[in-house]
Coordinates of C-alpha atoms in Angstrom, one line a residue:
Chain A
M1 CA 0.5 -0.3 0.3
K2 CA 1.2 3.7 -0.5
E3 CA 2.5 5.5 2.2
K4 CA 0.3 8.4 0.4
I5 CA -1.5 9.9 -2.3
R6 CA -2.1 13.0 -3.8
I7 CA -5.0 14.4 -6.0
A8 CA -5.1 16.9 -7.5
S9 CA -8.1 19.2 -8.9
G10 CA -8.1 19.9 -12.0
Q11 CA -11.3 21.9 -12.7
G12 CA -14.5 23.3 -10.6
F13 CA -17.3 23.0 -13.3
W14 CA -17.2 23.1 -17.1
G15 CA -15.8 25.8 -17.9
D16 CA -13.3 26.6 -15.6
L17 CA -9.9 27.7 -16.3
I18 CA -8.6 25.7 -19.1
D19 CA -4.4 25.2 -18.1
A20 CA -5.2 24.6 -14.3
P21 CA -5.3 20.3 -15.5
Y22 CA -2.7 21.1 -17.0
N23 CA -0.4 23.1 -14.2
Q24 CA -1.6 20.3 -12.2
V25 CA 0.3 17.9 -14.6
F26 CA 3.0 19.8 -15.2
R27 CA 3.8 21.9 -12.3
G28 CA 4.7 19.4 -9.3
E29 CA 4.2 15.8 -7.7
I30 CA 0.5 13.5 -8.4
D31 CA -0.4 10.6 -8.4
Y32 CA -4.3 11.4 -9.1
L33 CA -6.0 13.9 -11.8
V34 CA -10.0 14.4 -10.8
M35 CA -12.2 17.1 -13.2
D36 CA -15.6 17.9 -12.0
Y37 CA -17.2 18.9 -15.2
L38 CA -21.1 18.7 -14.8
A39 CA -23.5 20.9 -12.9
E40 CA -27.5 19.9 -12.9
V41 CA -27.5 22.2 -15.9
T42 CA -24.8 21.0 -18.1
M43 CA -26.5 17.6 -17.7
S44 CA -29.2 18.7 -20.1
I45 CA -27.4 20.9 -22.4
L46 CA -25.2 17.4 -23.3
Q47 CA -28.4 15.3 -24.0
K48 CA -29.7 18.3 -26.6
Q49 CA -26.2 18.4 -28.2
K50 CA -26.4 14.4 -28.1
N51 CA -30.0 14.7 -29.7
K52 CA -28.4 16.7 -32.5
N53 CA -25.5 13.9 -33.1
P54 CA -24.8 10.5 -31.0
E55 CA -21.2 10.9 -30.8
L56 CA -21.7 13.9 -28.7
G57 CA -23.1 14.5 -25.0
Y58 CA -19.6 14.7 -23.4
A59 CA -17.5 17.9 -21.9
R60 CA -15.9 18.3 -25.8
D61 CA -12.7 19.7 -23.9
I62 CA -11.1 16.9 -22.8
P63 CA -9.6 15.3 -25.7
E64 CA -8.3 18.6 -26.4
L65 CA -7.0 18.4 -22.5
M66 CA -5.7 15.1 -23.5
K67 CA -3.5 15.9 -26.5
R68 CA -1.9 18.3 -23.7
I69 CA -1.6 16.1 -20.6
L70 CA -1.8 11.8 -22.0
P71 CA 2.1 11.5 -23.0
E72 CA 3.3 13.2 -19.4
C73 CA 0.4 11.6 -17.3
K74 CA 1.3 8.2 -19.3
Q75 CA 5.7 8.7 -18.5
K76 CA 4.6 9.4 -15.1
N77 CA 1.3 7.2 -14.0
I78 CA -0.7 9.6 -13.6
K79 CA -4.3 8.6 -13.6
I80 CA -7.4 10.5 -15.1
I81 CA -10.8 10.4 -13.1
T82 CA -13.1 12.4 -14.3
N83 CA -17.5 12.9 -15.3
G84 CA -17.2 14.8 -17.8
G85 CA -18.1 12.2 -20.1
G86 CA -21.6 13.4 -19.8
V87 CA -24.5 11.9 -21.0
N88 CA -21.9 10.0 -23.3
P89 CA -19.1 8.6 -21.5
T90 CA -18.7 6.6 -24.4
S91 CA -17.7 8.3 -27.3
C92 CA -16.1 10.2 -24.5
A93 CA -13.7 7.5 -24.1
N94 CA -13.1 6.8 -27.5
A95 CA -12.7 10.2 -28.7
I96 CA -9.8 9.7 -26.3
L97 CA -8.3 6.6 -28.1
D98 CA -8.9 8.4 -30.9
V99 CA -5.9 11.3 -29.5
A100 CA -4.0 8.6 -28.0
N101 CA -4.0 6.3 -31.6
K102 CA -2.8 9.6 -33.6
M103 CA 0.1 10.6 -30.9
G104 CA 0.9 7.2 -30.9
I105 CA 1.0 6.5 -27.3
K106 CA 0.4 2.5 -26.3
N107 CA -1.1 0.6 -24.0
L108 CA -3.5 2.7 -22.2
R109 CA -6.6 1.1 -21.3
V110 CA -9.5 3.4 -20.3
A111 CA -12.9 2.5 -18.6
V112 CA -15.9 4.2 -18.8
V113 CA -19.4 3.9 -15.8
I114 CA -22.4 4.2 -17.7
G115 CA -25.8 2.6 -16.2
D116 CA -26.8 6.2 -14.7
D117 CA -28.5 7.6 -17.3
I118 CA -32.4 6.1 -17.2
K119 CA -34.3 8.2 -19.0
E120 CA -35.4 6.1 -22.1
R121 CA -36.9 3.7 -18.4
T122 CA -38.6 5.8 -16.5
D123 CA -41.8 4.4 -17.6
E124 CA -40.3 0.9 -16.8
I125 CA -39.4 2.9 -13.5
I126 CA -43.1 4.3 -13.1
S127 CA -45.1 0.9 -13.0
A128 CA -42.5 -1.1 -10.9
G129 CA -44.0 1.0 -8.4
V130 CA -41.1 3.7 -8.1
L131 CA -42.9 6.9 -8.9
L132 CA -40.0 9.8 -8.6
N133 CA -41.8 12.4 -6.6
N134 CA -40.4 15.6 -6.8
M135 CA -37.6 15.1 -3.3
E136 CA -38.9 19.0 -2.4
T137 CA -42.4 19.5 -3.5
G138 CA -44.1 16.3 -2.8
E139 CA -45.0 16.2 -6.6
P140 CA -45.9 13.1 -8.6
I141 CA -43.5 13.1 -12.3
T142 CA -46.1 12.7 -13.8
K143 CA -46.6 16.2 -14.1
I144 CA -43.6 16.9 -15.6
K145 CA -43.2 13.2 -17.3
D146 CA -43.7 14.7 -20.8
K147 CA -40.9 17.3 -20.6
I148 CA -37.5 15.2 -19.2
L149 CA -35.3 16.3 -20.9
S150 CA -32.9 14.2 -19.3
A151 CA -32.5 11.9 -16.6
N152 CA -29.8 10.2 -14.5
V153 CA -28.7 9.1 -10.9
Y154 CA -26.3 10.0 -8.7
F155 CA -23.0 6.6 -8.6
G156 CA -20.9 7.2 -5.8
A157 CA -17.2 6.2 -5.7
F158 CA -17.6 2.9 -6.0
P159 CA -17.9 2.2 -9.9
I160 CA -15.0 3.8 -10.2
V161 CA -12.8 1.9 -7.7
E162 CA -13.9 -1.0 -10.1
A163 CA -12.6 0.0 -12.9
L164 CA -9.2 1.3 -10.8
K165 CA -9.6 -2.1 -10.3
Q166 CA -9.5 -3.2 -14.1
N167 CA -6.4 -0.6 -14.0
A168 CA -7.3 1.7 -16.3
D169 CA -5.4 5.2 -17.0
I170 CA -8.4 7.3 -17.4
V171 CA -11.7 6.7 -15.7
I172 CA -14.6 8.1 -17.7
T173 CA -18.2 8.6 -15.6
G174 CA -21.4 10.0 -16.6
R175 CA -23.4 11.4 -13.2
T176 CA -20.5 11.0 -10.6
T177 CA -21.4 12.6 -7.4
D178 CA -18.0 15.5 -7.4
T179 CA -16.8 14.0 -3.9
G180 CA -16.8 10.3 -5.6
L181 CA -14.3 11.2 -7.9
T182 CA -11.6 12.2 -4.9
L183 CA -12.8 9.6 -2.7
A184 CA -12.2 6.4 -5.3
P185 CA -8.2 6.2 -5.4
M186 CA -8.7 6.6 -2.0
I187 CA -10.5 3.5 -1.8
Y188 CA -9.0 1.8 -4.6
E189 CA -5.0 2.7 -3.4
F190 CA -5.9 2.3 0.8
G191 CA -8.0 -0.8 0.5
W192 CA -10.9 1.0 2.5
N193 CA -14.4 -1.1 2.2
K194 CA -17.5 0.0 2.2
N195 CA -18.7 -0.1 5.5
D196 CA -15.0 2.3 7.4
Y197 CA -18.0 5.1 6.7
D198 CA -15.3 7.1 8.4
L199 CA -12.7 6.5 6.0
L200 CA -15.4 7.1 3.3
A201 CA -16.8 10.0 5.2
A202 CA -13.1 11.5 5.3
G203 CA -12.7 10.6 1.8
T204 CA -15.9 12.4 1.0
V205 CA -15.1 15.4 2.4
A206 CA -11.8 15.6 0.3
G207 CA -13.8 15.6 -2.5
H208 CA -16.5 18.4 -1.1
I209 CA -12.9 20.9 -0.9
L210 CA -11.3 19.9 -4.1
E211 CA -14.8 19.5 -5.8
C212 CA -15.2 23.3 -6.9
G213 CA -10.9 24.1 -7.7
A214 CA -9.6 27.2 -6.4
Q215 CA -13.1 27.5 -4.3
S216 CA -10.7 25.8 -1.7
S217 CA -6.7 27.6 -2.9
G218 CA -7.9 30.9 -2.2
G219 CA -10.3 31.8 -5.5
N220 CA -14.1 33.4 -3.7
F221 CA -12.4 34.2 -1.0
L222 CA -14.7 36.5 1.2
G223 CA -12.1 36.9 4.3
D224 CA -9.1 39.4 3.5
W225 CA -9.2 38.0 -0.2
K226 CA -7.1 41.2 -1.1
S227 CA -3.8 40.0 0.3
V228 CA -4.2 36.0 -1.2
P229 CA -1.2 36.4 -3.6
N230 CA -1.1 35.9 -7.3
M231 CA -4.3 34.9 -8.2
A232 CA -3.4 35.4 -11.7
D233 CA -1.4 31.7 -11.3
I234 CA -3.9 30.3 -8.4
G235 CA -2.8 27.1 -7.6
F236 CA -5.5 24.0 -7.5
P237 CA -5.7 22.5 -4.6
I238 CA -4.0 19.2 -3.6
A239 CA -5.7 16.9 -1.3
E240 CA -2.5 15.3 -0.1
A241 CA -4.2 11.8 1.3
Y242 CA -3.2 8.8 3.9
P243 CA -4.7 5.8 4.5
N244 CA -5.9 6.6 8.3
G245 CA -8.1 9.1 6.5
E246 CA -6.3 12.2 7.3
V247 CA -5.9 14.3 3.8
I248 CA -3.1 17.7 3.7
I249 CA -4.8 20.1 1.7
T250 CA -2.5 21.9 -0.4
K251 CA -1.3 23.4 -3.7
H252 CA 2.1 23.2 -5.9
E253 CA 4.9 24.9 -4.6
N254 CA 5.7 28.5 -7.1
T255 CA 1.7 29.0 -7.8
G256 CA -0.6 31.8 -6.8
G257 CA -3.7 31.7 -4.4
R258 CA -4.0 30.5 -0.4
V259 CA -4.9 27.8 1.6
S260 CA -5.7 28.3 4.8
F261 CA -8.1 27.4 7.7
E262 CA -10.3 30.3 6.4
T263 CA -10.0 28.8 2.9
V264 CA -10.9 25.9 3.7
A265 CA -13.6 26.2 6.1
E266 CA -15.3 28.4 3.6
Q267 CA -15.2 25.7 0.8
L268 CA -16.9 23.3 3.0
L269 CA -19.4 25.0 4.4
Y270 CA -20.5 25.5 0.3
E271 CA -23.7 24.6 -1.1
I272 CA -24.3 22.5 2.2
G273 CA -27.5 21.9 4.5
D274 CA -27.8 19.8 7.7
P275 CA -24.0 19.2 8.3
K276 CA -24.6 16.2 10.2
N277 CA -26.4 14.4 7.8
Y278 CA -24.1 15.4 4.1
I279 CA -25.8 12.1 2.1
T280 CA -23.1 10.4 -0.6
P281 CA -24.3 7.3 -2.4
D282 CA -20.8 6.7 -0.3
C283 CA -22.2 7.6 3.2
I284 CA -23.3 9.3 5.0
A285 CA -20.6 12.3 6.6
D286 CA -20.8 14.3 9.2
F287 CA -19.7 17.9 8.5
T288 CA -19.7 18.8 12.6
S289 CA -16.5 16.3 12.8
I290 CA -14.8 17.8 10.3
K291 CA -11.7 19.5 12.5
L292 CA -8.8 21.6 10.5
E293 CA -5.3 22.6 11.8
D294 CA -4.1 25.1 10.2
L295 CA -0.2 23.7 8.9
G296 CA 0.7 26.9 7.6
K297 CA 3.0 27.6 4.2
D298 CA -0.1 26.7 2.1
R299 CA -0.7 23.0 4.1
V300 CA -4.5 22.5 6.0
R301 CA -4.7 19.0 7.8
V302 CA -8.3 17.7 7.9
Y303 CA -8.5 14.9 10.3
D304 CA -11.0 13.6 12.6
V305 CA -14.3 12.9 10.0
K306 CA -17.0 11.2 11.0
G307 CA -19.2 9.4 9.0
S308 CA -22.5 6.1 8.9
P309 CA -24.4 4.2 6.6
E310 CA -24.9 5.5 3.2
T311 CA -29.0 5.4 2.6
E312 CA -30.9 2.7 0.6
F313 CA -31.4 4.9 -2.5
Y314 CA -29.7 7.0 -5.5
K315 CA -30.4 10.5 -5.8
V316 CA -32.1 11.2 -9.2
S317 CA -31.8 14.3 -11.2
C318 CA -34.5 15.0 -14.4
S319 CA -33.7 17.9 -16.1
Y320 CA -37.3 19.5 -18.6
S321 CA -38.3 21.6 -20.2
D322 CA -40.4 24.5 -18.6
G323 CA -41.0 26.9 -20.8
Y324 CA -38.0 30.4 -22.4
S325 CA -36.7 33.4 -20.0
S326 CA -34.5 36.2 -21.5
S327 CA -33.1 39.0 -20.2
A328 CA -31.4 42.7 -21.3
T329 CA -29.9 45.5 -20.0
L330 CA -29.6 49.4 -20.8
T331 CA -27.1 51.6 -19.2
Y332 CA -28.2 55.3 -17.7
S333 CA -26.1 57.9 -17.1
W334 CA -25.8 61.1 -14.3
P335 CA -28.4 63.0 -14.5
E336 CA -31.2 61.0 -12.6
A337 CA -29.8 57.5 -14.0
L338 CA -31.8 55.9 -11.6
T339 CA -34.8 58.4 -12.7
K340 CA -34.4 57.2 -15.9
A341 CA -34.0 53.5 -15.9
K342 CA -37.0 53.4 -13.5
A343 CA -39.0 55.8 -16.2
A344 CA -37.6 53.3 -19.0
D345 CA -39.0 49.9 -17.2
D346 CA -42.1 51.7 -16.7
I347 CA -42.7 52.9 -20.3
L348 CA -41.6 49.2 -21.3
R349 CA -43.8 46.8 -19.1
K350 CA -46.8 49.6 -20.3
R351 CA -45.8 49.2 -24.0
M352 CA -46.1 45.1 -23.1
E353 CA -49.4 45.3 -21.5
N354 CA -50.4 47.0 -25.3
L355 CA -49.0 44.0 -27.1
N356 CA -50.9 42.1 -24.6
L357 CA -47.5 39.7 -24.1
Q358 CA -48.0 36.6 -22.1
F359 CA -45.3 36.8 -19.0
E360 CA -45.2 34.4 -15.9
E361 CA -43.2 36.8 -14.4
I362 CA -41.2 40.2 -14.9
R363 CA -38.2 41.2 -13.2
T364 CA -36.5 44.8 -13.1
E365 CA -33.4 44.8 -11.5
L366 CA -31.5 47.7 -11.0
V367 CA -27.9 46.9 -11.4
G368 CA -25.2 49.2 -9.5
Y369 CA -27.6 50.1 -7.4
N370 CA -29.4 47.2 -5.2
A371 CA -29.7 44.1 -7.8
C372 CA -27.3 41.9 -5.1
H373 CA -28.9 42.9 -1.6
G374 CA -32.1 44.4 -3.3
P375 CA -33.4 46.2 0.0
L376 CA -30.2 45.1 2.3
A377 CA -28.1 47.6 -0.1
K378 CA -27.4 50.8 1.6
Q379 CA -29.5 53.8 -0.2
L380 CA -27.4 56.1 -2.1
N381 CA -28.6 60.0 -2.9
E382 CA -30.6 58.8 -6.1
D383 CA -29.3 62.1 -8.0
D384 CA -25.9 61.6 -7.3
I385 CA -25.1 58.1 -8.8
N386 CA -23.0 58.4 -11.6
E387 CA -24.7 55.7 -13.1
V388 CA -27.2 52.1 -13.6
V389 CA -27.6 49.6 -15.4
L390 CA -31.5 48.7 -15.9
R391 CA -32.3 45.1 -16.3
V392 CA -35.3 43.7 -17.2
A393 CA -36.0 39.5 -17.3
V394 CA -39.6 38.0 -18.7
R395 CA -40.1 34.4 -18.8
S396 CA -43.0 32.8 -20.0
K397 CA -43.9 29.3 -21.5
D398 CA -45.5 31.8 -24.9
Y399 CA -42.4 31.3 -27.1
N400 CA -44.0 34.5 -29.3
S401 CA -44.2 36.9 -25.9
V402 CA -40.5 36.2 -25.0
E403 CA -39.1 37.1 -28.3
R404 CA -40.9 39.9 -29.0
F405 CA -39.8 41.7 -25.0
G406 CA -36.0 41.2 -27.4
K407 CA -38.0 43.4 -29.8
E408 CA -38.5 45.8 -27.2
I409 CA -35.5 46.4 -25.4
A410 CA -33.6 48.7 -28.1
P411 CA -36.4 50.8 -29.1
L412 CA -36.4 52.3 -25.9
I413 CA -32.9 53.9 -26.7
L414 CA -34.9 56.2 -29.7
T415 CA -38.1 56.0 -27.6
G416 CA -37.7 56.3 -24.4
P417 CA -35.1 58.5 -21.3
P418 CA -32.3 60.4 -22.5
S419 CA -28.2 59.4 -22.2
V420 CA -28.6 55.8 -22.2
T421 CA -26.1 53.4 -24.2
G422 CA -24.9 49.4 -24.0
F423 CA -26.7 48.2 -26.5
A424 CA -24.8 46.3 -29.1
G425 CA -25.1 42.9 -28.8
G426 CA -28.6 42.6 -31.0
R427 CA -32.1 41.0 -29.7
P428 CA -32.0 38.8 -26.7
K429 CA -32.9 35.7 -27.7
P430 CA -35.1 33.2 -25.9
S431 CA -33.1 30.6 -23.8
E432 CA -35.5 27.5 -23.4
V433 CA -35.9 27.4 -19.2
V434 CA -34.3 24.0 -18.0
A435 CA -35.9 23.1 -14.5
Y436 CA -34.9 19.7 -12.1
W437 CA -36.5 17.0 -11.2
P438 CA -34.9 16.0 -7.8
A439 CA -36.4 11.9 -6.8
L440 CA -35.1 9.1 -4.9
I441 CA -35.0 5.7 -6.3
P442 CA -34.0 2.6 -4.8
K443 CA -30.0 1.6 -5.7
K444 CA -31.6 -1.8 -6.5
L445 CA -33.7 -0.8 -9.5
V446 CA -30.2 0.9 -10.7
E447 CA -27.5 -1.6 -11.5
H448 CA -23.3 0.1 -13.1
Q449 CA -21.9 -0.7 -15.8
V450 CA -17.4 -0.4 -15.8
K451 CA -16.7 -1.1 -19.5
I452 CA -12.0 -0.8 -20.4
F453 CA -11.8 0.4 -24.1
E454 CA -7.7 0.4 -24.8
V455 CA -4.8 1.5 -27.3
Chain B
M1 CA -24.6 47.2 25.3
K2 CA -22.6 47.6 22.2
K3 CA -22.9 47.2 18.1
I4 CA -20.4 45.5 16.3
K5 CA -20.5 44.7 13.2
L6 CA -20.8 41.5 11.4
I7 CA -17.7 41.6 9.0
D8 CA -15.5 42.3 11.1
I9 CA -15.6 39.4 13.1
A10 CA -16.8 36.4 10.8
H11 CA -16.5 35.8 6.5
G12 CA -18.5 32.9 4.8
R13 CA -19.7 31.9 1.3
S14 CA -23.1 31.2 -0.2
G15 CA -24.6 28.9 -2.1
D16 CA -28.2 27.6 -3.6
K17 CA -29.4 24.2 -3.2
G18 CA -32.7 24.5 -5.1
D19 CA -35.2 27.3 -4.8
A20 CA -33.4 27.7 -1.3
A21 CA -29.7 29.5 -0.6
N22 CA -27.3 28.0 2.0
I23 CA -25.1 30.9 3.5
G24 CA -22.2 29.6 5.5
I25 CA -21.2 32.3 8.7
I26 CA -17.3 31.7 9.7
A27 CA -15.9 33.8 12.7
Y28 CA -12.3 34.8 12.3
D29 CA -11.9 32.8 16.1
E30 CA -13.1 31.0 19.5
N31 CA -14.8 34.7 20.8
G32 CA -16.1 36.0 17.6
Y33 CA -17.8 32.5 17.8
K34 CA -19.3 32.6 20.9
I35 CA -20.9 35.9 19.5
I36 CA -22.1 34.1 16.5
Q37 CA -23.0 31.6 18.4
K38 CA -25.9 33.3 21.4
H39 CA -26.5 36.5 18.7
L40 CA -27.0 35.1 15.5
T41 CA -30.1 33.4 15.7
A42 CA -32.6 32.2 12.9
E43 CA -35.0 34.6 13.6
R44 CA -32.8 37.5 13.3
V45 CA -31.9 36.3 10.2
K46 CA -34.7 35.8 8.7
K47 CA -35.7 39.4 10.0
H48 CA -32.6 40.6 8.0
F49 CA -33.4 39.0 4.7
E50 CA -37.4 40.4 4.7
G51 CA -38.3 41.1 1.1
I52 CA -35.8 39.1 0.2
C53 CA -36.3 35.6 2.2
F54 CA -39.6 34.2 1.9
G55 CA -39.5 30.9 3.4
K56 CA -38.2 29.5 6.8
V57 CA -34.4 29.6 8.3
E58 CA -33.0 26.8 9.6
R59 CA -29.5 27.1 11.6
F60 CA -27.0 24.8 12.4
E61 CA -23.9 25.2 14.1
L62 CA -19.8 23.9 13.0
P63 CA -18.3 24.9 16.3
N64 CA -15.1 22.6 14.7
L65 CA -15.2 25.0 12.0
R66 CA -16.3 28.7 14.4
A67 CA -18.6 28.2 11.7
L68 CA -22.6 28.6 11.8
N69 CA -25.0 27.2 8.5
F70 CA -28.1 29.0 7.6
V71 CA -30.5 28.1 4.7
L72 CA -33.0 30.0 2.9
H73 CA -35.9 28.4 1.7
N74 CA -37.7 29.9 -1.0
T75 CA -35.1 32.7 -1.5
L76 CA -33.8 32.4 -5.1
G77 CA -37.5 33.1 -7.5
G78 CA -37.1 29.6 -8.2
G79 CA -33.8 28.4 -8.3
G80 CA -31.5 27.2 -10.9
T81 CA -32.2 28.1 -13.9
V82 CA -35.8 29.2 -13.9
S83 CA -34.5 32.4 -11.6
L84 CA -34.6 36.1 -13.3
K85 CA -32.1 36.9 -11.0
L86 CA -28.9 38.7 -11.6
D87 CA -28.0 36.3 -8.4
A88 CA -30.0 33.1 -9.1
Q89 CA -27.4 31.4 -7.0
G90 CA -26.9 33.4 -3.9
K91 CA -23.3 34.0 -4.9
T92 CA -23.4 37.2 -2.9
L93 CA -26.4 36.7 0.4
A94 CA -23.4 36.1 2.2
A95 CA -21.8 39.5 1.5
A96 CA -25.8 41.0 2.2
L97 CA -25.4 38.6 5.8
L98 CA -22.2 40.4 6.8
R99 CA -24.3 43.6 6.5
M100 CA -26.0 43.0 9.9
E101 CA -25.0 44.5 13.6
L102 CA -25.5 43.1 16.3
E103 CA -25.6 44.6 20.1
I104 CA -24.2 42.5 22.5
E105 CA -23.2 42.7 25.8

């Protein structure tokens, strides 16, 4: 057994710094590169791409990235784990093998984890008596069943562990929990068991710290953010994991950013509910048990994490089409910037009313005045404001109303209050609103499969 | 009684869980944690976010991290891609909570 392994976070979401995974591979020692590409909205986008072209449906940044890092990873035996397979992990694996072939890389084993996609099985599952009621509202899925765009189960770490046991160099999954990507190599390398709940929880906590990329190494840090050094060259976090479940969060030397008690604590609090019950497919982690020790020099020890048995359910995330939305902005300058923006909003609403456009919601925000904090924003002297951005957004089931809204914005420049600018991007187009339907499904109804491809 | 600004004793981070926002508030030291543990109640937070949070506020303690976690239900205008808000994911709400002033003995 290895004494320790270094697991590097290469991506906090699809669209994160393109060079981050490259830097993790080239600027220091690591054993694993883990990359989270999937937000809930990403799955529906990928599903749409796959509907148009059955070869697509995965994060297309991955083959490009492989061109840059594959030889180095192969040479140093750095394994890569990512959920960027989206709704088509097999095509993603094939694209990687293509890259390997073209570069003359031999003996590369790419594993895919499939079985998470249950979109085609929803009828079968419902008739088996699993109602897939909305976890939050309790509503039955029949309400939206015909509008479902994607339906995926969240797998945990163990399917990835299976792939690693089959000597995979790269593991591509679909909808796997972000935390599972980091936990899996710890289970594999240290021989942890399915009922080592404290250890599984420790790995899960490490995964939570890594899953949003540099958000634990100095990015988006609300503490003393101005003192975070060299954010232009921010180092992404690395979990140095030990067999007893202890983890040291750090980053490569000579990179920017900061790993401290404060930066790690902020990430631990990110997007959690009841901290005693952080539920994953692998275990339930107790975030109140976590202890942090700031060792200095960008090293934070995470220890004493407690866990308990997993539940009998997987979470399912369904996305469904729920109408259209659009937003637009115009900028008004002094004098009376705010008064002008409010008047323009009134005029716009009056015109849309006269046109009998149908909206579920029209939302007006004054960016630069109170868009973020609403009634909590500091009251400013309205006449002194230098400029303000009027932002209007609409949502409707009626496509035509949303489209017409887009045509009513630009005319305000010549037919409304003065000293207005900032409309150069053309008419805003309606975009499809994709809503989420979280549900639970008994684990026994879903089976994962691991397939190996190699060159 | 004296007034202290929450932003002087704590930092934090916020994000979304559907239509709920979560706000983690972390004290810079143990003394600060004692203050927020005592004074930063769910009721106080609910009142602070009047006109923003339209549901209940849940509060959880994480003493090892000197932190409190708040879950604000019915806060993000429908959440996710449904929300028309500029800050549909509640990313700036931790900063909004740090605007609070606490009266302490």
